[in-house]
Amino acid sequence: MSVATVWRLLKRHGWSWQAPARRALERDEHVVELWKKEVWPRLKAPRWRSAPGSSSRTRPDLR
C-alpha cells in the first residue's frame, strides 16, 4: 500500500498520524550522549575486517 492509501484508510476510520509533542521526562541527555560516543561506534563497526585473498576458509590463498 502507498502512504496515501494508508492515510486515507486511517482518516476514514477516524484515526490520525500521531507524534510525541515533547521528549520523555525520564530522558537523561548526558547518558544518551555517552552512549552515542562509546557504545554506538562499536555496534556500527563491521563484525570482521575484510582482507585481500581467498574468500574460502578452507583453501589458502593461491597467489
Coordinates of N, CA and C in Angstrom, one line a residue:
M1 N 0.8 -1.2 0.0 CA 0.0 0.0 0.0 C 0.9 1.2 0.0
S2 N 0.4 2.2 -0.6 CA 1.1 3.5 -0.6 C 0.8 4.3 0.6
V3 N 1.6 5.3 0.9 CA 1.4 6.1 2.1 C 0.1 6.8 2.0
A4 N -0.3 7.3 0.8 CA -1.6 8.0 0.6 C -2.7 7.1 0.9
T5 N -2.6 5.8 0.5 CA -3.7 4.8 0.7 C -3.9 4.6 2.2
V6 N -2.8 4.4 2.9 CA -2.8 4.2 4.3 C -3.4 5.4 5.0
W7 N -3.0 6.6 4.6 CA -3.5 7.8 5.2 C -5.1 7.9 5.0
R8 N -5.5 7.5 3.8 CA -7.0 7.5 3.6 C -7.7 6.6 4.4
L9 N -7.2 5.4 4.6 CA -7.8 4.4 5.5 C -7.9 4.8 6.9
L10 N -6.8 5.4 7.4 CA -6.8 5.9 8.8 C -7.8 7.0 9.0
K11 N -7.8 7.9 8.0 CA -8.8 9.1 8.1 C -10.2 8.6 8.0
R12 N -10.5 7.6 7.2 CA -11.8 7.0 7.1 C -12.3 6.4 8.4
H13 N -11.4 5.9 9.2 CA -11.8 5.3 10.5 C -11.6 6.2 11.6
G14 N -11.3 7.5 11.4 CA -11.3 8.5 12.4 C -9.9 8.5 13.2
W15 N -8.9 7.9 12.6 CA -7.6 7.9 13.2 C -6.7 8.9 12.5
S16 N -5.6 9.3 13.2 CA -4.7 10.2 12.6 C -3.3 9.8 13.0
W17 N -2.4 10.4 12.2 CA -1.0 10.2 12.4 C -0.6 11.0 13.7
Q18 N 0.1 10.3 14.6 CA 0.4 11.0 15.9 C 1.9 11.0 16.1
A19 N 2.4 12.1 16.7 CA 3.8 12.2 17.0 C 3.9 12.7 18.4
P20 N 4.9 12.3 19.2 CA 5.0 12.9 20.5 C 5.2 14.4 20.5
A21 N 4.6 15.1 21.4 CA 4.7 16.6 21.4 C 6.0 17.0 22.1
R22 N 6.5 16.1 23.0 CA 7.8 16.5 23.7 C 8.5 15.2 24.0
R23 N 9.7 15.4 24.5 CA 10.6 14.3 24.9 C 10.1 13.7 26.2
A24 N 10.5 12.5 26.5 CA 10.1 11.9 27.8 C 10.8 12.6 28.9
L25 N 10.1 12.8 30.0 CA 10.7 13.4 31.2 C 11.9 12.6 31.8
E26 N 11.9 11.3 31.6 CA 12.9 10.4 32.1 C 14.2 10.4 31.3
R27 N 14.2 11.0 30.2 CA 15.3 11.0 29.3 C 16.5 11.8 29.9
D28 N 17.7 11.1 30.0 CA 18.9 11.7 30.6 C 19.8 12.0 29.4
E29 N 19.9 13.2 29.0 CA 20.7 13.6 27.8 C 22.2 13.3 28.0
H30 N 22.7 13.4 29.2 CA 24.1 13.0 29.4 C 24.4 11.5 29.1
V31 N 23.5 10.7 29.6 CA 23.7 9.2 29.3 C 23.5 8.9 27.8
V32 N 22.6 9.6 27.2 CA 22.4 9.4 25.7 C 23.7 9.8 25.0
E33 N 24.3 11.0 25.3 CA 25.5 11.4 24.6 C 26.6 10.4 24.9
L34 N 26.7 10.0 26.1 CA 27.8 9.0 26.4 C 27.6 7.7 25.6
W35 N 26.4 7.2 25.5 CA 26.1 6.0 24.7 C 26.5 6.2 23.3
K36 N 26.1 7.4 22.7 CA 26.4 7.7 21.3 C 27.9 7.7 21.1
K37 N 28.7 8.2 22.0 CA 30.2 8.3 21.8 C 30.9 7.0 22.1
E38 N 30.4 6.2 23.0 CA 31.2 5.0 23.4 C 30.6 3.7 22.8
V39 N 29.3 3.5 22.9 CA 28.7 2.2 22.5 C 28.4 2.2 21.0
W40 N 27.8 3.2 20.5 CA 27.3 3.2 19.1 C 28.4 2.9 18.1
P41 N 29.6 3.5 18.2 CA 30.7 3.2 17.2 C 31.1 1.7 17.2
R42 N 31.0 1.1 18.4 CA 31.3 -0.4 18.4 C 30.3 -1.2 17.7
L43 N 29.0 -0.8 17.9 CA 27.9 -1.5 17.3 C 27.9 -1.3 15.8
K44 N 28.2 -0.1 15.4 CA 28.2 0.3 14.0 C 29.3 -0.3 13.2
A45 N 30.5 -0.6 13.8 CA 31.6 -1.1 13.1 C 31.3 -2.5 12.5
P46 N 32.0 -2.8 11.4 CA 31.8 -4.2 10.8 C 32.2 -5.3 11.8
R47 N 31.6 -6.4 11.7 CA 31.9 -7.5 12.6 C 33.3 -8.1 12.3
W48 N 33.8 -8.1 11.1 CA 35.1 -8.5 10.8 C 35.7 -7.7 9.6
R49 N 36.9 -7.6 9.6 CA 37.6 -6.8 8.6 C 37.8 -7.7 7.4
S50 N 37.5 -7.1 6.2 CA 37.8 -7.9 5.0 C 39.3 -7.7 4.6
A51 N 39.9 -8.8 4.2 CA 41.3 -8.8 3.8 C 41.4 -9.3 2.4
P52 N 42.5 -8.9 1.7 CA 42.6 -9.5 0.3 C 43.0 -11.0 0.4
G53 N 42.5 -11.7 -0.5 CA 42.8 -13.2 -0.6 C 41.6 -14.0 -0.9
S54 N 41.7 -15.2 -0.6 CA 40.6 -16.1 -0.9 C 39.4 -15.9 0.1
S55 N 38.2 -16.1 -0.5 CA 37.0 -15.9 0.4 C 36.7 -17.3 1.1
S56 N 37.4 -18.3 0.7 CA 37.2 -19.6 1.2 C 38.0 -19.8 2.5
R57 N 37.4 -20.3 3.6 CA 38.1 -20.5 4.8 C 38.9 -21.8 4.8
T58 N 38.6 -22.7 3.9 CA 39.3 -24.0 3.9 C 40.4 -24.0 2.9
R59 N 40.5 -23.1 2.0 CA 41.6 -23.1 1.0 C 42.4 -21.9 1.1
P60 N 43.8 -22.1 1.2 CA 44.7 -20.9 1.3 C 44.7 -20.1 0.0
D61 N 45.1 -18.9 0.2 CA 45.2 -18.0 -1.0 C 46.2 -18.6 -2.0
L62 N 45.9 -18.7 -3.2 CA 46.8 -19.3 -4.2 C 47.4 -18.2 -5.1
R63 N 48.0 -17.2 -4.6 CA 48.6 -16.2 -5.4 C 50.0 -16.3 -5.6

